[in-house]
């Protein structure tokens, strides 16, 4: 049974085995990103908050869909193209709104979970692209990295959301 916080996000485990704990923290951070986008329209999620940065909530969701595919599928042997036109997924295109981006993001999460479901934390994969291309990483490393990746980007999402409509909080 998974406990939930008053805002509906899954509460991360505070004790227990390593993998469920890592996965619970990742689920918490994924839910936090989704919460930061809730109730906003396509114009709002395209608004950048801190010049000269062009970072937007929509761009973050797209980026994290690309990150999900890369770390949980491509690293562990699936030969897949990037989710979007650019490797990082940040580029916005006319006509792609938040609902489509969230659908793609959720799909990539589900595919990654399916891909890694039976793997041990010590299972190794290889980074397919970027400055560390070819380096071996364990599923444990990927899970820790993904918690860090979401935590960092959720900090960005906090600032973006506050700039859009003043909403603050976790």
Coordinates of N, CA, C and O in Angstrom, one line a residue:
X1 N 0.9 -1.2 0.0 CA 0.0 0.0 0.0 C 0.9 1.2 0.0 O 1.8 1.4 0.8
X2 N 0.6 2.1 -0.9 CA 1.4 3.4 -1.0 C 0.7 4.5 -0.3 O -0.5 4.8 -0.6
X3 N 1.4 5.2 0.6 CA 0.8 6.3 1.2 C 0.9 7.5 0.3 O 1.8 7.6 -0.5
X4 N -0.1 8.4 0.5 CA -0.1 9.6 -0.3 C 0.0 10.8 0.6 O -0.5 10.8 1.7
X5 N 0.6 11.9 0.0 CA 0.6 13.2 0.7 C -0.7 13.9 0.6 O -1.5 13.5 -0.3
X6 N -1.0 14.9 1.4 CA -2.3 15.6 1.3 C -2.6 16.1 -0.1 O -3.8 16.2 -0.5
X7 N -1.5 16.4 -0.9 CA -1.8 17.0 -2.2 C -1.9 15.9 -3.3 O -2.0 16.2 -4.5
X8 N -1.9 14.6 -2.9 CA -2.1 13.5 -3.8 C -0.9 12.8 -4.3 O -1.0 11.8 -4.9
X9 N 0.3 13.4 -4.1 CA 1.5 12.8 -4.6 C 1.8 11.6 -3.7 O 1.5 11.6 -2.5
X10 N 2.5 10.6 -4.3 CA 2.9 9.4 -3.5 C 4.0 9.8 -2.5 O 4.9 10.6 -2.9
X11 N 3.9 9.4 -1.3 CA 4.9 9.7 -0.3 C 6.1 8.8 -0.5 O 5.9 7.6 -0.6
X12 N 7.3 9.3 -0.6 CA 8.5 8.5 -0.7 C 8.7 7.7 0.6 O 8.4 8.1 1.7
X13 N 9.2 6.5 0.4 CA 9.5 5.6 1.5 C 10.7 6.2 2.3 O 11.6 6.7 1.8
X14 N 10.5 6.0 3.6 CA 11.6 6.5 4.5 C 12.5 5.4 5.1 O 13.5 5.6 5.6
X15 N 12.0 4.2 4.9 CA 12.7 3.0 5.3 C 12.4 1.9 4.3 O 11.5 2.0 3.6
X16 N 13.3 0.9 4.4 CA 13.0 -0.3 3.5 C 14.1 -0.6 2.6 O 15.2 0.0 2.7
X17 N 13.8 -1.5 1.7 CA 14.8 -1.9 0.7 C 15.2 -0.8 -0.3 O 14.4 0.1 -0.5
X18 N 16.4 -0.9 -0.8 CA 16.9 0.1 -1.7 C 16.1 0.4 -2.9 O 15.8 1.6 -3.2
X19 N 15.8 -0.6 -3.7 CA 15.1 -0.4 -4.9 C 13.7 0.3 -4.7 O 13.4 1.3 -5.4
X20 N 12.9 -0.3 -3.8 CA 11.6 0.4 -3.6 C 11.7 1.8 -3.1 O 11.0 2.7 -3.5
X21 N 12.8 2.1 -2.3 CA 13.0 3.4 -1.9 C 13.4 4.4 -3.0 O 12.8 5.5 -3.2
X22 N 14.3 3.9 -3.9 CA 14.7 4.8 -5.0 C 13.5 5.0 -5.9 O 13.3 6.1 -6.4
X23 N 12.8 3.9 -6.2 CA 11.6 4.1 -7.1 C 10.5 5.0 -6.5 O 9.9 5.7 -7.2
X24 N 10.4 4.9 -5.2 CA 9.4 5.8 -4.6 C 9.8 7.3 -4.6 O 8.9 8.1 -4.8
X25 N 11.1 7.6 -4.5 CA 11.5 8.9 -4.6 C 11.4 9.4 -6.0 O 11.0 10.6 -6.3
X26 N 11.6 8.5 -7.0 CA 11.4 8.9 -8.4 C 10.0 9.2 -8.7 O 9.6 10.2 -9.3
X27 N 9.1 8.3 -8.2 CA 7.6 8.5 -8.3 C 7.2 9.9 -7.7 O 6.4 10.6 -8.3
X28 N 7.7 10.2 -6.5 CA 7.4 11.5 -5.9 C 7.8 12.6 -6.8 O 7.0 13.6 -7.0
X29 N 9.0 12.6 -7.3 CA 9.5 13.7 -8.1 C 8.7 13.8 -9.5 O 8.5 14.9 -10.0
X30 N 8.4 12.7 -10.0 CA 7.6 12.7 -11.3 C 6.2 13.3 -11.0 O 5.7 14.2 -11.7
X31 N 5.6 13.0 -9.9 CA 4.3 13.5 -9.5 C 4.4 15.0 -9.2 O 3.5 15.8 -9.5
X32 N 5.6 15.4 -8.7 CA 5.8 16.9 -8.4 C 5.8 17.6 -9.7 O 5.2 18.7 -9.8
X33 N 6.5 17.1 -10.7 CA 6.5 17.8 -12.0 C 5.1 17.9 -12.6 O 4.7 19.0 -13.0
X34 N 4.4 16.9 -12.5 CA 3.0 16.9 -13.0 C 2.2 17.9 -12.3 O 1.4 18.6 -12.9
X35 N 2.4 18.0 -11.0 CA 1.6 18.9 -10.1 C 2.0 20.4 -10.5 O 1.1 21.2 -10.5
X36 N 3.2 20.6 -10.9 CA 3.6 22.0 -11.3 C 3.0 22.4 -12.6 O 2.8 23.6 -12.8
X37 N 2.5 21.5 -13.4 CA 1.9 21.8 -14.7 C 0.4 21.8 -14.6 O -0.3 22.3 -15.5
X38 N -0.2 21.3 -13.5 CA -1.6 21.2 -13.3 C -2.4 22.5 -13.4 O -1.9 23.5 -12.8
X39 N -3.4 22.5 -14.2 CA -4.3 23.7 -14.3 C -3.8 24.8 -15.2 O -4.4 25.9 -15.2
X40 N -2.7 24.6 -15.8 CA -2.2 25.6 -16.7 C -2.5 25.3 -18.2 O -2.7 24.2 -18.6
X41 N -2.7 26.4 -18.9 CA -3.0 26.2 -20.4 C -1.7 26.2 -21.2 O -0.6 26.5 -20.7
X42 N -1.9 26.0 -22.5 CA -0.7 25.9 -23.4 C 0.1 27.2 -23.5 O 1.3 27.1 -23.6
X43 N -0.6 28.3 -23.3 CA 0.2 29.6 -23.3 C 1.0 29.7 -22.1 O 2.2 30.1 -22.1
X44 N 0.4 29.4 -21.0 CA 1.1 29.5 -19.7 C 2.4 28.6 -19.6 O 3.4 29.0 -19.1
X45 N 2.3 27.4 -20.1 CA 3.4 26.5 -20.0 C 4.5 26.8 -21.0 O 5.6 26.2 -20.9
X46 N 4.2 27.7 -21.9 CA 5.3 28.2 -22.8 C 6.0 29.4 -22.3 O 6.9 29.9 -23.0
X47 N 5.6 29.9 -21.2 CA 6.2 31.2 -20.6 C 7.5 30.9 -19.9 O 7.6 30.1 -19.0
X48 N 8.6 31.6 -20.4 CA 9.9 31.5 -19.7 C 9.8 32.5 -18.5 O 9.2 33.5 -18.6
X49 N 10.6 32.1 -17.5 CA 10.5 32.9 -16.2 C 11.7 33.8 -16.0 O 11.5 34.8 -15.3
X50 N 12.8 33.4 -16.4 CA 14.0 34.1 -16.0 C 14.9 34.4 -17.2 O 15.7 33.5 -17.5
X51 N 14.8 35.6 -17.7 CA 15.7 35.9 -18.9 C 17.1 35.9 -18.5 O 17.4 36.2 -17.3
X52 N 18.0 35.5 -19.3 CA 17.9 35.2 -20.7 C 17.4 33.8 -21.0 O 17.3 33.4 -22.1
X53 N 17.2 33.0 -20.0 CA 16.8 31.6 -20.2 C 15.5 31.5 -20.9 O 14.5 32.3 -20.7
X54 N 15.4 30.5 -21.8 CA 14.1 30.2 -22.6 C 13.4 29.0 -22.0 O 12.5 28.5 -22.6
X55 N 13.9 28.6 -20.8 CA 13.3 27.4 -20.2 C 11.8 27.6 -19.8 O 11.4 28.6 -19.3
X56 N 11.0 26.6 -20.2 CA 9.5 26.6 -19.9 C 9.1 25.3 -19.3 O 9.8 24.3 -19.3
X57 N 7.9 25.3 -18.7 CA 7.4 24.1 -18.1 C 7.1 23.1 -19.2 O 7.4 21.9 -19.1
X58 N 6.7 23.5 -20.4 CA 6.4 22.6 -21.5 C 7.8 22.0 -21.9 O 7.9 20.8 -22.2
X59 N 8.8 22.8 -22.0 CA 10.1 22.3 -22.4 C 10.7 21.3 -21.4 O 11.3 20.3 -21.7
X60 N 10.4 21.6 -20.1 CA 10.8 20.6 -19.1 C 10.2 19.3 -19.2 O 10.8 18.2 -19.1
X61 N 8.9 19.3 -19.4 CA 8.1 18.0 -19.6 C 8.7 17.3 -20.8 O 8.9 16.1 -20.8
X62 N 8.9 18.0 -21.9 CA 9.5 17.3 -23.1 C 10.9 16.8 -22.8 O 11.2 15.7 -23.2
X63 N 11.7 17.6 -22.2 CA 13.0 17.2 -21.8 C 13.0 15.9 -21.0 O 13.8 15.0 -21.2
X64 N 12.1 15.9 -20.0 CA 12.1 14.7 -19.1 C 11.5 13.5 -19.8 O 11.9 12.4 -19.4
X65 N 10.7 13.7 -20.8 CA 10.3 12.5 -21.6 C 11.5 12.0 -22.4 O 11.8 10.7 -22.4
X66 N 12.4 12.9 -22.9 CA 13.6 12.4 -23.6 C 14.6 11.8 -22.6 O 15.2 10.7 -23.0
X67 N 14.7 12.3 -21.4 CA 15.5 11.7 -20.4 C 15.1 10.3 -20.0 O 15.9 9.4 -19.8
X68 N 13.8 10.2 -19.8 CA 13.2 8.9 -19.4 C 13.6 7.8 -20.5 O 14.0 6.7 -20.2
X69 N 13.4 8.2 -21.8 CA 13.7 7.3 -22.9 C 15.2 6.9 -22.8 O 15.6 5.8 -23.0
X70 N 16.0 8.0 -22.7 CA 17.4 7.7 -22.8 C 17.9 6.8 -21.7 O 18.6 5.8 -21.9
X71 N 17.6 7.2 -20.4 CA 18.2 6.4 -19.3 C 17.6 5.1 -19.0 O 18.3 4.2 -18.6
X72 N 16.3 4.9 -19.3 CA 15.7 3.6 -19.0 C 15.5 2.7 -20.2 O 15.3 1.5 -20.0
X73 N 15.7 3.2 -21.4 CA 15.5 2.4 -22.6 C 16.7 2.3 -23.4 O 17.3 1.2 -23.7
X74 N 17.2 3.4 -23.8 CA 18.4 3.5 -24.7 C 19.7 2.9 -24.0 O 20.4 2.2 -24.5
X75 N 19.9 3.3 -22.7 CA 21.0 2.8 -21.9 C 21.0 1.3 -21.8 O 22.0 0.7 -21.9
X76 N 19.8 0.8 -21.7 CA 19.7 -0.7 -21.5 C 19.3 -1.4 -22.8 O 18.6 -2.4 -22.8
X77 N 19.9 -1.0 -23.9 CA 20.0 -1.7 -25.1 C 18.9 -1.5 -26.2 O 19.1 -2.1 -27.3
X78 N 17.9 -0.7 -26.0 CA 17.0 -0.4 -27.1 C 17.5 0.7 -28.0 O 17.9 1.7 -27.5
X79 N 17.5 0.4 -29.3 CA 18.0 1.4 -30.2 C 16.8 2.2 -30.7 O 16.0 1.7 -31.5
X80 N 16.6 3.3 -30.1 CA 15.5 4.2 -30.3 C 16.0 5.6 -30.7 O 17.0 6.1 -30.2
X81 N 15.2 6.3 -31.5 CA 15.6 7.7 -31.8 C 15.2 8.6 -30.7 O 14.5 8.2 -29.8
X82 N 15.7 9.8 -30.6 CA 15.3 10.7 -29.6 C 13.7 10.9 -29.7 O 13.1 10.7 -30.7
X83 N 13.1 11.3 -28.6 CA 11.7 11.4 -28.6 C 11.2 12.6 -29.4 O 10.2 12.5 -30.2
X84 N 12.0 13.7 -29.4 CA 11.7 14.9 -30.2 C 12.8 15.2 -31.2 O 13.7 14.4 -31.3
X85 N 12.7 16.3 -31.9 CA 13.6 16.6 -32.9 C 15.1 16.8 -32.4 O 16.0 16.7 -33.1
X86 N 15.2 17.3 -31.2 CA 16.5 17.5 -30.6 C 16.7 16.4 -29.5 O 15.8 15.9 -28.9
X87 N 18.0 16.1 -29.3 CA 18.3 15.1 -28.3 C 17.8 15.5 -26.9 O 17.4 14.6 -26.1
X88 N 17.8 16.8 -26.5 CA 17.5 17.2 -25.2 C 16.0 17.4 -25.0 O 15.5 17.5 -23.9
X89 N 15.2 17.6 -26.1 CA 13.8 17.7 -26.0 C 13.2 19.1 -25.7 O 12.0 19.3 -25.6
X90 N 14.1 20.1 -25.4 CA 13.6 21.4 -25.0 C 12.9 22.2 -26.0 O 12.1 23.1 -25.7
X91 N 13.2 22.0 -27.3 CA 12.6 22.9 -28.3 C 11.1 22.8 -28.4 O 10.5 21.7 -28.4
X92 N 10.4 23.9 -28.4 CA 9.0 24.0 -28.5 C 8.6 24.1 -30.0 O 9.3 24.8 -30.8
X93 N 7.5 23.4 -30.4 CA 7.0 23.6 -31.7 C 5.6 24.0 -31.6 O 4.8 23.6 -30.7
X94 N 5.1 24.8 -32.6 CA 3.7 25.2 -32.6 C 2.8 24.0 -32.7 O 3.1 23.0 -33.3
X95 N 1.7 24.0 -32.0 CA 0.8 22.9 -32.0 C 1.0 21.8 -31.0 O 0.1 21.0 -30.8
X96 N 2.2 21.7 -30.4 CA 2.3 20.7 -29.4 C 2.1 21.4 -28.0 O 2.8 22.2 -27.6
X97 N 1.0 20.9 -27.4 CA 0.7 21.5 -26.1 C 1.0 20.6 -24.9 O 1.6 19.5 -25.1
X98 N 0.6 21.0 -23.8 CA 1.0 20.3 -22.6 C 0.3 19.0 -22.5 O 1.0 18.0 -22.0
X99 N -0.9 18.8 -22.9 CA -1.5 17.5 -22.8 C -0.8 16.5 -23.7 O -0.6 15.3 -23.2
X100 N -0.4 16.8 -24.9 CA 0.3 15.9 -25.7 C 1.7 15.6 -25.1 O 2.1 14.5 -25.0
X101 N 2.4 16.6 -24.6 CA 3.7 16.4 -24.0 C 3.6 15.5 -22.7 O 4.4 14.6 -22.5
X102 N 2.6 15.7 -21.9 CA 2.4 14.9 -20.7 C 2.1 13.4 -21.1 O 2.5 12.5 -20.5
X103 N 1.3 13.3 -22.2 CA 1.0 11.9 -22.7 C 2.3 11.2 -23.1 O 2.5 10.0 -22.8
X104 N 3.1 11.9 -23.9 CA 4.4 11.3 -24.3 C 5.3 11.0 -23.1 O 5.9 9.9 -23.1
X105 N 5.4 11.9 -22.2 CA 6.2 11.7 -21.0 C 5.7 10.5 -20.2 O 6.5 9.7 -19.8
X106 N 4.4 10.4 -20.0 CA 3.8 9.2 -19.3 C 4.1 7.9 -20.0 O 4.4 6.9 -19.4
X107 N 4.0 8.0 -21.3 CA 4.3 6.8 -22.2 C 5.8 6.4 -22.0 O 6.1 5.2 -21.8
X108 N 6.7 7.3 -22.0 CA 8.1 7.0 -21.8 C 8.4 6.4 -20.4 O 9.2 5.5 -20.3
X109 N 7.7 7.0 -19.4 CA 7.9 6.4 -18.1 C 7.4 5.0 -18.0 O 8.1 4.1 -17.5
X110 N 6.2 4.7 -18.6 CA 5.7 3.3 -18.6 C 6.6 2.4 -19.3 O 6.9 1.2 -18.9
X111 N 7.1 2.8 -20.5 CA 8.0 1.9 -21.3 C 9.3 1.7 -20.5 O 9.8 0.5 -20.6
X112 N 9.8 2.7 -19.9 CA 11.1 2.5 -19.1 C 10.8 1.6 -17.9 O 11.7 0.7 -17.6
X113 N 9.7 1.7 -17.2 CA 9.4 0.8 -16.1 C 9.3 -0.6 -16.6 O 9.8 -1.5 -15.9
X114 N 8.6 -0.8 -17.7 CA 8.5 -2.1 -18.3 C 9.9 -2.7 -18.6 O 10.2 -3.9 -18.3
X115 N 10.7 -1.9 -19.2 CA 12.0 -2.4 -19.7 C 12.9 -2.8 -18.5 O 13.6 -3.8 -18.6
X116 N 12.8 -2.1 -17.4 CA 13.7 -2.3 -16.2 C 13.1 -3.2 -15.1 O 13.7 -3.4 -14.1
X117 N 11.8 -3.6 -15.3 CA 11.1 -4.3 -14.2 C 11.8 -5.5 -13.6 O 11.9 -5.7 -12.4
X118 N 12.4 -6.3 -14.4 CA 13.1 -7.5 -14.0 C 14.5 -7.4 -13.7 O 15.2 -8.4 -13.4
X119 N 15.1 -6.2 -13.9 CA 16.5 -6.0 -13.8 C 17.0 -5.8 -12.4 O 16.3 -5.2 -11.6
X120 N 18.1 -6.4 -12.1 CA 18.8 -6.1 -10.8 C 19.4 -4.7 -10.8 O 19.7 -4.2 -11.8
X121 N 19.6 -4.2 -9.6 CA 20.2 -2.8 -9.5 C 21.6 -2.8 -10.0 O 22.1 -1.8 -10.5
X122 N 22.3 -3.9 -10.0 CA 23.6 -4.0 -10.6 C 23.7 -4.3 -12.1 O 24.8 -4.3 -12.6
X123 N 22.5 -4.4 -12.7 CA 22.5 -4.6 -14.2 C 23.2 -3.4 -14.9 O 23.0 -2.3 -14.5
X124 N 24.0 -3.7 -15.9 CA 24.8 -2.7 -16.5 C 24.2 -2.3 -17.9 O 23.7 -3.2 -18.6
X125 N 24.3 -1.1 -18.2 CA 24.0 -0.6 -19.5 C 25.0 0.4 -20.0 O 26.0 0.6 -19.2
X126 N 24.9 0.9 -21.2 CA 25.9 1.9 -21.7 C 25.2 3.1 -22.1 O 24.2 3.1 -22.8
X127 N 25.9 4.2 -21.8 CA 25.4 5.6 -22.2 C 25.5 5.7 -23.7 O 26.6 5.5 -24.2
X128 N 24.4 5.9 -24.4 CA 24.5 5.9 -25.9 C 25.0 7.2 -26.6 O 25.6 7.1 -27.6
X129 N 24.9 8.3 -26.0 CA 25.2 9.6 -26.6 C 25.8 10.5 -25.6 O 25.7 10.3 -24.4
X130 N 26.4 11.6 -26.1 CA 26.9 12.7 -25.2 C 28.3 12.5 -24.8 O 29.0 11.6 -25.3
X131 N 28.8 13.3 -23.9 CA 30.2 13.4 -23.5 C 30.7 12.1 -22.8 O 31.8 11.8 -22.8
X132 N 29.7 11.3 -22.3 CA 30.1 10.1 -21.6 C 29.7 8.8 -22.4 O 29.5 7.7 -21.8
X133 N 29.4 9.0 -23.7 CA 29.0 7.9 -24.5 C 29.9 6.7 -24.4 O 31.1 6.9 -24.4
X134 N 29.3 5.5 -24.2 CA 30.1 4.3 -24.1 C 30.3 3.9 -22.7 O 30.7 2.8 -22.4
X135 N 30.2 4.8 -21.7 CA 30.5 4.5 -20.3 C 29.4 3.5 -19.8 O 28.2 3.6 -20.1
X136 N 29.9 2.6 -19.0 CA 28.9 1.7 -18.3 C 28.3 2.3 -17.1 O 29.0 3.0 -16.3
X137 N 27.0 2.1 -16.9 CA 26.3 2.5 -15.7 C 25.4 1.4 -15.2 O 24.9 0.6 -16.0
X138 N 25.2 1.3 -13.9 CA 24.3 0.4 -13.4 C 22.9 1.0 -13.3 O 22.7 2.2 -13.3
X139 N 21.9 0.1 -13.2 CA 20.5 0.5 -13.0 C 20.4 1.4 -11.7 O 19.7 2.4 -11.6
X140 N 21.2 1.0 -10.7 CA 21.2 1.7 -9.4 C 21.7 3.2 -9.7 O 21.1 4.1 -9.3
X141 N 22.7 3.3 -10.5 CA 23.3 4.7 -10.8 C 22.2 5.5 -11.6 O 22.0 6.6 -11.3
X142 N 21.5 4.8 -12.5 CA 20.5 5.5 -13.3 C 19.4 6.0 -12.4 O 18.9 7.1 -12.5
X143 N 18.9 5.1 -11.5 CA 17.8 5.5 -10.6 C 18.3 6.7 -9.7 O 17.5 7.7 -9.6
X144 N 19.5 6.7 -9.2 CA 20.0 7.8 -8.4 C 20.1 9.0 -9.2 O 19.6 10.1 -8.8
X145 N 20.6 8.9 -10.4 CA 20.7 10.0 -11.3 C 19.3 10.6 -11.7 O 19.2 11.9 -11.7
X146 N 18.4 9.8 -11.9 CA 17.0 10.3 -12.3 C 16.4 11.0 -11.1 O 15.7 12.0 -11.3
X147 N 16.6 10.6 -9.9 CA 16.1 11.3 -8.7 C 16.7 12.7 -8.7 O 16.0 13.7 -8.5
X148 N 18.0 12.7 -8.9 CA 18.7 14.0 -9.0 C 18.2 14.9 -10.1 O 18.0 16.1 -10.0
X149 N 18.0 14.3 -11.3 CA 17.6 15.0 -12.5 C 16.2 15.7 -12.2 O 16.0 16.9 -12.5
X150 N 15.3 14.9 -11.7 CA 14.0 15.4 -11.4 C 14.0 16.5 -10.3 O 13.3 17.5 -10.4
X151 N 14.8 16.2 -9.2 CA 14.9 17.2 -8.1 C 15.4 18.5 -8.7 O 14.8 19.6 -8.3
X152 N 16.4 18.5 -9.5 CA 16.9 19.8 -10.0 C 15.9 20.5 -10.9 O 15.7 21.7 -10.8
X153 N 15.3 19.7 -11.8 CA 14.3 20.3 -12.7 C 13.0 20.7 -12.0 O 12.4 21.7 -12.4
X154 N 12.7 20.1 -10.9 CA 11.5 20.5 -10.1 C 11.8 21.8 -9.5 O 10.9 22.6 -9.2
X155 N 13.1 22.1 -9.1 CA 13.4 23.4 -8.6 C 13.2 24.5 -9.7 O 12.6 25.6 -9.4
X156 N 13.5 24.2 -10.9 CA 13.2 25.1 -12.1 C 11.7 25.2 -12.2 O 11.2 26.4 -12.4
X157 N 11.0 24.1 -12.1 CA 9.6 24.2 -12.3 C 8.9 25.0 -11.2 O 7.9 25.7 -11.4
X158 N 9.5 25.0 -10.0 CA 9.0 25.9 -8.9 C 9.0 27.4 -9.3 O 8.1 28.1 -9.1
X159 N 10.2 27.8 -9.8 CA 10.3 29.1 -10.2 C 9.4 29.5 -11.4 O 8.8 30.6 -11.4
X160 N 9.4 28.6 -12.4 CA 8.5 28.9 -13.5 C 7.0 29.0 -13.1 O 6.4 29.9 -13.5
X161 N 6.6 28.1 -12.3 CA 5.2 28.1 -11.9 C 4.9 29.4 -11.0 O 3.8 30.0 -11.2
X162 N 5.8 29.8 -10.1 CA 5.6 31.0 -9.4 C 5.5 32.2 -10.2 O 4.6 33.1 -10.0
X163 N 6.3 32.2 -11.3 CA 6.3 33.4 -12.2 C 5.0 33.4 -13.0 O 4.5 34.5 -13.4
X164 N 4.4 32.2 -13.3 CA 3.2 32.2 -14.1 C 2.0 32.7 -13.4 O 1.2 33.5 -13.8
X165 N 1.8 32.1 -12.2 CA 0.5 32.4 -11.5 C 0.7 32.6 -10.0 O -0.3 32.7 -9.2
X166 N 1.9 32.7 -9.5 CA 2.2 32.9 -8.1 C 2.1 31.7 -7.2 O 2.3 31.8 -6.0
X167 N 1.8 30.5 -7.8 CA 1.6 29.3 -7.0 C 3.0 28.9 -6.5 O 4.0 28.8 -7.3
X168 N 3.1 28.6 -5.2 CA 4.4 28.2 -4.6 C 4.1 26.9 -3.8 O 3.0 26.5 -3.6
X169 N 5.2 26.3 -3.4 CA 5.1 25.1 -2.6 C 5.7 23.9 -3.3 O 6.1 24.0 -4.4
X170 N 5.7 22.8 -2.6 CA 6.4 21.6 -3.1 C 5.8 21.2 -4.4 O 6.3 20.6 -5.2

